[in-house]
mmCIF file of C-alpha atoms and ligand atoms in Angstrom:
data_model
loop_
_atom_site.group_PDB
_atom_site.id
_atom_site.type_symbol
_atom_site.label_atom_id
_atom_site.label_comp_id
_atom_site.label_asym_id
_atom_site.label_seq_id
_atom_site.Cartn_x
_atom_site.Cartn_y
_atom_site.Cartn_z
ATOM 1 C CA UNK A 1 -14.089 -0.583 -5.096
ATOM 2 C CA UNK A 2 -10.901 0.024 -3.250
ATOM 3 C CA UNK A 3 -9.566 3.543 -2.214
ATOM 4 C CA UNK A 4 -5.990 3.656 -2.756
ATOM 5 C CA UNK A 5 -3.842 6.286 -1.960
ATOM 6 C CA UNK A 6 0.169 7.032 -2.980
ATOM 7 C CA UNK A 7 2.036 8.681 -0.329
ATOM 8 C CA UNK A 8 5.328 9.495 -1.076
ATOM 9 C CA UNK A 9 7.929 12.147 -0.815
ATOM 10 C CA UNK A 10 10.405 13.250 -4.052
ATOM 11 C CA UNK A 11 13.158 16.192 -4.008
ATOM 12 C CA UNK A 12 13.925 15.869 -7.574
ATOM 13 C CA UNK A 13 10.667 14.672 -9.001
ATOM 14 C CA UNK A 14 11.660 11.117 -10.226
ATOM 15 C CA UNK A 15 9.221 9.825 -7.000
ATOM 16 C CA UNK A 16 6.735 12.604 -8.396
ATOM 17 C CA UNK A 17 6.633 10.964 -11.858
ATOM 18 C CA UNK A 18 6.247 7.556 -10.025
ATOM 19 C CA UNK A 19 3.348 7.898 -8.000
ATOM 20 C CA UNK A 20 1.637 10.104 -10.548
ATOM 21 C CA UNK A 21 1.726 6.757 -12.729
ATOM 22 C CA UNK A 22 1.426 4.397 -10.138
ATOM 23 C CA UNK A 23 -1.769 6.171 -9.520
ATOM 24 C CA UNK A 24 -2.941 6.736 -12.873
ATOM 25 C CA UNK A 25 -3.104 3.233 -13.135
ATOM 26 C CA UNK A 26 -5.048 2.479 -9.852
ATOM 27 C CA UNK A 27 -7.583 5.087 -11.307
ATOM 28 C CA UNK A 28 -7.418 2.894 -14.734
ATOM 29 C CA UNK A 29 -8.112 -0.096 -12.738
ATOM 30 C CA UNK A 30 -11.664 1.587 -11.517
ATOM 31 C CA UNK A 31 -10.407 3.230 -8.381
ATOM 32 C CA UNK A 32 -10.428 6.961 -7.130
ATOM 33 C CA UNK A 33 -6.985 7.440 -5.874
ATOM 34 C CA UNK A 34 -5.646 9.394 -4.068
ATOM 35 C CA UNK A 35 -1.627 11.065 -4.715
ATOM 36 C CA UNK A 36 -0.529 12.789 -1.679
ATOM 37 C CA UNK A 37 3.299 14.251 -1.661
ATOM 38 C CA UNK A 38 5.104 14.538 1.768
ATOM 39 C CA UNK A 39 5.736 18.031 2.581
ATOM 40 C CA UNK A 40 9.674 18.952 2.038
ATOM 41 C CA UNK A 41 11.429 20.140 5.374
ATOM 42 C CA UNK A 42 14.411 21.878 4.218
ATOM 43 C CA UNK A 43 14.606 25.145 3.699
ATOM 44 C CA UNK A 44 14.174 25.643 -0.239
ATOM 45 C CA UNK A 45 17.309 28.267 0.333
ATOM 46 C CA UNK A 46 19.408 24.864 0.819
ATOM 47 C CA UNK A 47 18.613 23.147 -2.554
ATOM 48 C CA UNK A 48 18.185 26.416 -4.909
ATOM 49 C CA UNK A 49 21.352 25.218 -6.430
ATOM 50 C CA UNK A 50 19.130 22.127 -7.693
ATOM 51 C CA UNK A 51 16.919 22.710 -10.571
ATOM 52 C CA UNK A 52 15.557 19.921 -10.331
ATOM 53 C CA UNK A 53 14.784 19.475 -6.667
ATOM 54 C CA UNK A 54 13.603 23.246 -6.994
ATOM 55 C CA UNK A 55 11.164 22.719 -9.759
ATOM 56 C CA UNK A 56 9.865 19.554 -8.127
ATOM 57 C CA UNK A 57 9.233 21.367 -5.112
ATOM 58 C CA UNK A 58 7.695 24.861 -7.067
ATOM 59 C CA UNK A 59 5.313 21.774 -8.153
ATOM 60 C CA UNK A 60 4.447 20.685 -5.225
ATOM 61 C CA UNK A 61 4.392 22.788 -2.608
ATOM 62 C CA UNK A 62 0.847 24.404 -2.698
ATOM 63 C CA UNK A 63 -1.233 21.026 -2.802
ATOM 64 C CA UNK A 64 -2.300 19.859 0.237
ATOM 65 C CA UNK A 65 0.456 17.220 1.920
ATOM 66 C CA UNK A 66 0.067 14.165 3.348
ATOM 67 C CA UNK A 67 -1.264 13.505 6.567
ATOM 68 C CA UNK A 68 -2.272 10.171 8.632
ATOM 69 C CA UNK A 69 -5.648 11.017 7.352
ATOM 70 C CA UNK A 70 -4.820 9.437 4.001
ATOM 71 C CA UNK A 71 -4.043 6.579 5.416
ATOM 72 C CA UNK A 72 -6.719 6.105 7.560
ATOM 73 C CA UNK A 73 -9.227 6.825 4.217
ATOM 74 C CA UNK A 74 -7.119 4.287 2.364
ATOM 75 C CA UNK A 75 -7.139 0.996 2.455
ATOM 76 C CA UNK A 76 -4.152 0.776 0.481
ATOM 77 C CA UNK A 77 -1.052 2.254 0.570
ATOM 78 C CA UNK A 78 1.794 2.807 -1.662
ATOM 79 C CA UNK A 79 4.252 4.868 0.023
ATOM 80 C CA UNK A 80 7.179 6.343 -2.403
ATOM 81 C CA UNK A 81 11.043 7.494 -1.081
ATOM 82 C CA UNK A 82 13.931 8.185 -3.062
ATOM 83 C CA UNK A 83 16.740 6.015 -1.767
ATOM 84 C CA UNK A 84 19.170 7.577 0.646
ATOM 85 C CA UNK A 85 22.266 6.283 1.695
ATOM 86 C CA UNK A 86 20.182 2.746 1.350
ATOM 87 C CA UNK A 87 17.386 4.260 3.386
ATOM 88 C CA UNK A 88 14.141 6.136 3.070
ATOM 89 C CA UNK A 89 14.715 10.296 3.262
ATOM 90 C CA UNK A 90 14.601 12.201 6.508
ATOM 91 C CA UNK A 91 11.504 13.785 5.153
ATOM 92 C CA UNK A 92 9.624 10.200 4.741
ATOM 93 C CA UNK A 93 10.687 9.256 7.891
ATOM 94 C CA UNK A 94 9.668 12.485 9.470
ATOM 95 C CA UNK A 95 6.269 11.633 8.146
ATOM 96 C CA UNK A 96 6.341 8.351 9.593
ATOM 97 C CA UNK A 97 7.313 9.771 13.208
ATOM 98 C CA UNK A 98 4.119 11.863 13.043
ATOM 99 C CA UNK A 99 1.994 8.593 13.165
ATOM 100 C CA UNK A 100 1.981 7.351 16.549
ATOM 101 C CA UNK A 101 -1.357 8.377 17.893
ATOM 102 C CA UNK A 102 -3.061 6.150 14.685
ATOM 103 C CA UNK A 103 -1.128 3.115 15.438
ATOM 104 C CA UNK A 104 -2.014 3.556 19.135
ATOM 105 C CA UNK A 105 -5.465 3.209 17.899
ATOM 106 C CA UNK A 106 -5.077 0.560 15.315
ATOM 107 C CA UNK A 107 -5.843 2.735 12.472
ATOM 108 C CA UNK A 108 -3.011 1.573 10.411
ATOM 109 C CA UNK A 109 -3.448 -1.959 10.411
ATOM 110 C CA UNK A 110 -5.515 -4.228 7.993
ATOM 111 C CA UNK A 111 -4.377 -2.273 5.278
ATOM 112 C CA UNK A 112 -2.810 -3.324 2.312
ATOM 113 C CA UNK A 113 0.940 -2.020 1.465
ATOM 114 C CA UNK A 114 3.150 -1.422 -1.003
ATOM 115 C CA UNK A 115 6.870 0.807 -1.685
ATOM 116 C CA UNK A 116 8.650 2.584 -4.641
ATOM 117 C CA UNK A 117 11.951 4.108 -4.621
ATOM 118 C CA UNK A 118 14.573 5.187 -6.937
ATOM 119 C CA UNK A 119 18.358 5.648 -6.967
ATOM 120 C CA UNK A 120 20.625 7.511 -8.888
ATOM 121 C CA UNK A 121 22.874 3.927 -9.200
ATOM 122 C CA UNK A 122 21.430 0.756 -10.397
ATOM 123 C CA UNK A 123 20.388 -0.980 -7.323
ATOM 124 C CA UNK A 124 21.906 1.580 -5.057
ATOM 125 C CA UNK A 125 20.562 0.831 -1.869
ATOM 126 C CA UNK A 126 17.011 0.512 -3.519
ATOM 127 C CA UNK A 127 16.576 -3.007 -2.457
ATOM 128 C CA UNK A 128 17.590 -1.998 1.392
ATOM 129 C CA UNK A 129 15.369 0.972 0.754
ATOM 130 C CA UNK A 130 11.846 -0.972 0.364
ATOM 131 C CA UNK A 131 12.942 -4.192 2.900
ATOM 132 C CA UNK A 132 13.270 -1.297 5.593
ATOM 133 C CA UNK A 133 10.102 0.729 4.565
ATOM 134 C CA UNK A 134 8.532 -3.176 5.005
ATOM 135 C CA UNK A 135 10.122 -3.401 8.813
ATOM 136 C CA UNK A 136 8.074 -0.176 9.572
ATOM 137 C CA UNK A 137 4.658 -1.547 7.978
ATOM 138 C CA UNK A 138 5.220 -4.834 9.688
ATOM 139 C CA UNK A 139 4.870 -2.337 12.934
ATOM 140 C CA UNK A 140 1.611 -0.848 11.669
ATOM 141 C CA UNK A 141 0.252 -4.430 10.914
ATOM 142 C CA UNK A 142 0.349 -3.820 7.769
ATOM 143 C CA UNK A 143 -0.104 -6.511 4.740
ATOM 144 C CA UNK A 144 2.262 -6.051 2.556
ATOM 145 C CA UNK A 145 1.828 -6.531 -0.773
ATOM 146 C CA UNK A 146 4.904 -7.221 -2.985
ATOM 147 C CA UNK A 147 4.651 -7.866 -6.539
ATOM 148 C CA UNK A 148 7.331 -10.631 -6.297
ATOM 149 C CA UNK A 149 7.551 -12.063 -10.203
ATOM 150 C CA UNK A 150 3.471 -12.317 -10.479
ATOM 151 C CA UNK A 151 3.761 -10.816 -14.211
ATOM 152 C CA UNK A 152 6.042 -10.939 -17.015
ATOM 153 C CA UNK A 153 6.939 -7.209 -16.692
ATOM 154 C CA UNK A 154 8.618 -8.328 -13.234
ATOM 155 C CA UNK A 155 11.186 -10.535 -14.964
ATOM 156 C CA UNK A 156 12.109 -7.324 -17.121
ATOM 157 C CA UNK A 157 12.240 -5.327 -13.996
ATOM 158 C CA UNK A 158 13.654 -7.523 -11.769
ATOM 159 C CA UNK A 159 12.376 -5.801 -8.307
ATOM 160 C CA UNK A 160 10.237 -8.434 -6.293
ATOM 161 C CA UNK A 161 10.333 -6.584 -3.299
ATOM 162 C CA UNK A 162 8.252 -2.935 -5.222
ATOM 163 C CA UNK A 163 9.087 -0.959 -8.034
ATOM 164 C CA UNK A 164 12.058 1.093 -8.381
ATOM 165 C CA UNK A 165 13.830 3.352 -11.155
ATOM 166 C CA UNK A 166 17.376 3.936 -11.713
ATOM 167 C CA UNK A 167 17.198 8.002 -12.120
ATOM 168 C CA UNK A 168 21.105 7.672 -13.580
ATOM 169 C CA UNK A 169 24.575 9.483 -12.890
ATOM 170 C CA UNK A 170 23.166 13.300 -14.105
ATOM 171 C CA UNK A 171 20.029 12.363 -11.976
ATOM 172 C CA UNK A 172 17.536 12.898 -15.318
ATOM 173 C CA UNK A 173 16.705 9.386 -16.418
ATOM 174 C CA UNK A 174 13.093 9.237 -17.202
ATOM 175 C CA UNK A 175 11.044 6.359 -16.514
ATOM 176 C CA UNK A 176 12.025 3.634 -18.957
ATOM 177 C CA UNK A 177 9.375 1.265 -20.273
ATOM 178 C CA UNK A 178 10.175 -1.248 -17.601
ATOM 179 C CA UNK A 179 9.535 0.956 -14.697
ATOM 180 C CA UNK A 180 6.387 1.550 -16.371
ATOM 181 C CA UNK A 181 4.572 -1.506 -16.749
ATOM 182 C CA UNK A 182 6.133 -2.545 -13.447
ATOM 183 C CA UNK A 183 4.251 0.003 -11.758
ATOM 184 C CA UNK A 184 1.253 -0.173 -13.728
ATOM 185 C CA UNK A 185 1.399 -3.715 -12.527
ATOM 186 C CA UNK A 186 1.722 -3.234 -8.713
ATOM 187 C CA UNK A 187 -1.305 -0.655 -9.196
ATOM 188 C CA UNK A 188 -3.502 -3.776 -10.897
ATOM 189 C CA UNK A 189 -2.166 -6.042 -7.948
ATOM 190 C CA UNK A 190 -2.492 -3.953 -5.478
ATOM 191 C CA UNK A 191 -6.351 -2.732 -6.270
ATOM 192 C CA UNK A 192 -7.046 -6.236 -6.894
ATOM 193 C CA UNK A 193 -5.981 -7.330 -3.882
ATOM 194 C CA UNK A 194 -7.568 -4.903 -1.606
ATOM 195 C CA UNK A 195 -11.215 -5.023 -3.838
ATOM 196 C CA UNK A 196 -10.913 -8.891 -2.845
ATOM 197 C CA UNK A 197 -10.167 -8.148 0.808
ATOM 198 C CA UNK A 198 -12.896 -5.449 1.201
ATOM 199 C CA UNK A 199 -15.448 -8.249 -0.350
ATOM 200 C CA UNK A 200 -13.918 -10.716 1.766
ATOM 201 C CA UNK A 201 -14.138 -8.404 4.802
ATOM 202 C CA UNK A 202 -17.898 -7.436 3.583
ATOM 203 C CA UNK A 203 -18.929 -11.004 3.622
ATOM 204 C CA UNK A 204 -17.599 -11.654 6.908
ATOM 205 C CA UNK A 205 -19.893 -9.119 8.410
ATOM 206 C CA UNK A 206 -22.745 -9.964 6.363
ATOM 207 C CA UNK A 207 -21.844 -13.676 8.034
ATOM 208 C CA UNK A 208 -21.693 -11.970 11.427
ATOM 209 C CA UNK A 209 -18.146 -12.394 12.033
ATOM 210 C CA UNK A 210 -16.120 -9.753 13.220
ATOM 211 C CA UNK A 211 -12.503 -8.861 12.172
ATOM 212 C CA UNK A 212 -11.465 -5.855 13.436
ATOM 213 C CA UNK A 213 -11.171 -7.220 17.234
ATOM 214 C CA UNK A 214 -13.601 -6.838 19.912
ATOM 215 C CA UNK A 215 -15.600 -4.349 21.290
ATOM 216 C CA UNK A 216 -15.538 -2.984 24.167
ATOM 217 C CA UNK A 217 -17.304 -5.150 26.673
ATOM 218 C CA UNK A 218 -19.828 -3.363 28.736
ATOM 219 C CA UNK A 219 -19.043 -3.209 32.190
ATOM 220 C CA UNK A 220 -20.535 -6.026 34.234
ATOM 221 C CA UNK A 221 -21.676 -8.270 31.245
ATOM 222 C CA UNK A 222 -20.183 -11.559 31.081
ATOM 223 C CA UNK A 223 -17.311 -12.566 28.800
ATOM 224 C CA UNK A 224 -18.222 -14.658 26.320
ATOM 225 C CA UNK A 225 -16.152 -16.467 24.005
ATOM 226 C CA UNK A 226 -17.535 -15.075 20.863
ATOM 227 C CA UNK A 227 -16.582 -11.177 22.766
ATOM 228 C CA UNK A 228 -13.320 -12.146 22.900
ATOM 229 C CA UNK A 229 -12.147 -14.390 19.603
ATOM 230 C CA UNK A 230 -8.380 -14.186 19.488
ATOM 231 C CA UNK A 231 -6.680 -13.653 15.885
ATOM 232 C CA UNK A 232 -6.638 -17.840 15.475
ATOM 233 C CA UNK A 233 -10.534 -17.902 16.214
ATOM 234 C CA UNK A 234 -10.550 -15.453 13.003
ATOM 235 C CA UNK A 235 -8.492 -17.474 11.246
ATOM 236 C CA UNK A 236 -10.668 -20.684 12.236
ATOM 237 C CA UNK A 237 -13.780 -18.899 10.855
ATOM 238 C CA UNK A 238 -12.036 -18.317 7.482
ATOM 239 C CA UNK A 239 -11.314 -22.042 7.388
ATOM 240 C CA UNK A 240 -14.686 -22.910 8.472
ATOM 241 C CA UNK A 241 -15.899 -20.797 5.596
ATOM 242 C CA UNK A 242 -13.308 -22.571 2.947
ATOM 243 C CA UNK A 243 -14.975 -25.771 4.317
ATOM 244 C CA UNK A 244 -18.425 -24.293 3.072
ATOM 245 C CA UNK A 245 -17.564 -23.233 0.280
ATOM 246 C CA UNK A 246 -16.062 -26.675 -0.740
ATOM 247 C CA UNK A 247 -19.153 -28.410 0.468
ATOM 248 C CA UNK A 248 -20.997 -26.088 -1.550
ATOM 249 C CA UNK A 249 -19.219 -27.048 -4.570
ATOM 250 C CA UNK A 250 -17.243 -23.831 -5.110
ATOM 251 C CA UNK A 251 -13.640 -24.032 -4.473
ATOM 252 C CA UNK A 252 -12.009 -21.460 -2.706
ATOM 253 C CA UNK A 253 -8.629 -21.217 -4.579
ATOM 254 C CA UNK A 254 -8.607 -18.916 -7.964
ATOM 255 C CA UNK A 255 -11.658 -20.313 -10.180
ATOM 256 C CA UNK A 256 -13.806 -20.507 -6.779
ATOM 257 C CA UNK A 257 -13.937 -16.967 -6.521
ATOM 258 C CA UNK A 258 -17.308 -16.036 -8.623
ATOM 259 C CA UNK A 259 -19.785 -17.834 -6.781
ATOM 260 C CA UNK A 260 -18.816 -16.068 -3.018
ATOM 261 C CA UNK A 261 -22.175 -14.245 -3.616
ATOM 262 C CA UNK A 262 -23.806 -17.123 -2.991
ATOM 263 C CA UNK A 263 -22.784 -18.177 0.306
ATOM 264 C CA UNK A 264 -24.361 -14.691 1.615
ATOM 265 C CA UNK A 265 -27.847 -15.754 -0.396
ATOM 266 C CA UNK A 266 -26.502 -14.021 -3.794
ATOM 267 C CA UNK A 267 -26.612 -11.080 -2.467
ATOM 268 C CA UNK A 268 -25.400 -8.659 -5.697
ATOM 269 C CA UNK A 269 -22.970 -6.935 -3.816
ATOM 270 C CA UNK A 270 -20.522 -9.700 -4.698
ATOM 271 C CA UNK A 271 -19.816 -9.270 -8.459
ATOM 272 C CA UNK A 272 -16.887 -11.184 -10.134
ATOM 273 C CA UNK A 273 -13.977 -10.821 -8.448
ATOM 274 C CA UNK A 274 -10.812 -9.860 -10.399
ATOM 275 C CA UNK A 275 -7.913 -11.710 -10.751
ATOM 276 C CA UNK A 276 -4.809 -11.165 -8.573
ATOM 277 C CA UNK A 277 -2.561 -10.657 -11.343
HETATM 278 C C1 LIG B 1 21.749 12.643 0.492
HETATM 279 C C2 LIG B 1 21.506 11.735 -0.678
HETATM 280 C C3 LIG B 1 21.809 10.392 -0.563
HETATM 281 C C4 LIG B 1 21.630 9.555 -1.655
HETATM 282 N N1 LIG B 1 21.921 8.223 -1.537
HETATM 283 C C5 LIG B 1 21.894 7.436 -2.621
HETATM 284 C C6 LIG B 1 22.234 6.055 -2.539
HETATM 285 O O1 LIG B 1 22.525 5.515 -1.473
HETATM 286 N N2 LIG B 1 22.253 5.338 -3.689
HETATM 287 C C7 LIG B 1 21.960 5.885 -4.904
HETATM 288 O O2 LIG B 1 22.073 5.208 -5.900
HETATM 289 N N3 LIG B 1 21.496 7.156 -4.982
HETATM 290 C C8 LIG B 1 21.472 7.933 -3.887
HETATM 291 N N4 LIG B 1 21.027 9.233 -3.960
HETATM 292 C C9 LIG B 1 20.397 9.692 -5.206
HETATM 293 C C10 LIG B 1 18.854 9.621 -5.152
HETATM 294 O O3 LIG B 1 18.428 8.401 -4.631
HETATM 295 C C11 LIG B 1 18.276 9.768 -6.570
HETATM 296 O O4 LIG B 1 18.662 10.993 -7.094
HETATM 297 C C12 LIG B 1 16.774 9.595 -6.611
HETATM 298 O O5 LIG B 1 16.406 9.154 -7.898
HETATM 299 C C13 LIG B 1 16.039 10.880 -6.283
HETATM 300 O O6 LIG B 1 14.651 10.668 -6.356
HETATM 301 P P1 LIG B 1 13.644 11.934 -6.408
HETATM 302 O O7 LIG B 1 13.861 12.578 -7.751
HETATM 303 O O8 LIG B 1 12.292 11.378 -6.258
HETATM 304 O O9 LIG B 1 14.034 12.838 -5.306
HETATM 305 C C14 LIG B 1 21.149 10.078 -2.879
HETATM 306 C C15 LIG B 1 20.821 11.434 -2.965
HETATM 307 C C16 LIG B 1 20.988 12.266 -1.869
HETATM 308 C C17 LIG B 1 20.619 13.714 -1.988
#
């Protein structure tokens, strides 16, 4: 089963009540996930005007924040910022710049993505918002996972690009019934789709393919074209395996999913698969 984690920062708690559900519906999807806020880094002095933000941040404050270490347990992401001037908050992004040494390493890639935001103004910059969070997470080498219009609740919400929620002019819409099901949908899509990658990723080894890259090659031992597959030779093994799987009778689009056990000797660890939507 996946391991999904919500990172996300809030001032005013709208992002708080987002990724609590977003979450809540991972977990209801068989998951244990994980909902880590982004520390704040103003001084609480400078909002104490703000009930809201204050309260929020009261909340908050004494659970443990995020760090890359979520992300590097996770193998998806949602990551949550309210919209700002049509961009993610300085504290996001400050959370961001303090994850250089894992991309270095590669520890951010392969993983499966997703965004949130809200806006006091419908649309608002949200749209701008999530496309930009996307740029970064194209950086990481990321795949991003957008629930596009995979689910009636999408034509209601009308965000293909991630979920987002319209917080209003006095800043204290709750989360209407649309924002709801949209992110209880990206939850289902998004555990789906990283369960099917972990199996897929599972049978690969079990098939003795690699696909994290190559090791290290020790010094003085030959290179050998199987050391050193490039990210096509990948590719060509998952379309030699497609090629088994048809001449095995199974399909490999949506209904060919069950019988993957199979091709690793029906091994158990490959139960049904669920379906992307
Ligand atoms: C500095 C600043 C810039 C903002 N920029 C925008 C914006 O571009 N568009 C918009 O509709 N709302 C904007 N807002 C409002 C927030 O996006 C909105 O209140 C959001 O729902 C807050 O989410 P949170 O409760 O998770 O903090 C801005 C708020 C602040 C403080």
């Amino acid at each position: 089963m996946s391991k999904p984690a919500v990172i996300y920062y809030s001032a005013s708690g709208h992002g708080t009540a987002m990724a609590n559900r977003v979450a809540a519906a991972a977990e209801a999807a068989g998951t244990e996930a994980r909902v880590c806020h982004i520390a704040e880094t103003r001084d609480p002095q400078s909002f104490a005007q703000n009930p809201a933000w204050t309260a929020n941040h009261e909340a908050t404050k004494d659970l443990p924040a995020a760090s890359g270490e979520d992300i590097v347990w996770a193998d998806a992401i949602i990551f949550g910022s309210p919209t700002r001037f049509g961009g993610q908050t300085s504290q996001f992004r400050a959370f961001i710049d303090t994850l250089g040494e894992l991309w270095a390493q590669g520890k951010l890639a392969d993983k499966i993505y997703a965004g949130l935001t809200s806006s006091q103004t419908a649309h608002g910059g949200q749209e701008t918002t999530l496309m930009n969070l996307y740029t970064t997470l194209m950086h990481f080498g990321g795949i991003i996972v957008a629930p596009g219009y995979t689910d009636p609740a999408k034509f209601v919400d009308g965000n293909p690009y991630g979920v987002s929620h319209v917080s209003g002019p006095e800043n204290k819409n709750p989360l209407d019934e649309a924002a709801l099901n949209a992110l209880d949908h990206l939850a289902r899509r998004v555990v789906s789709l990283a369960d099917r990658l972990g199996a897929e990723r599972r049978l690969s080894f079990q098939l003795g393919e690699r696909v994290d890259g190559p090791p290290a090659r020790p010094a003085g031992a030959p290179r050998s074209r199987r050391r050193f597959r490039s990210g096509f030779a990948v590719l060509g093994a998952a379309i030699d395996r497609c090629a088994r799987r048809l001449q095995m009778g199974m399909g490999v689009g949506r209904g060919g999913r069950e019988p993957l056990a199979a091709v690793v000797g029906g091994a158990s660890e490959f139960p049904e698969l669920p379906q992307v939507r």
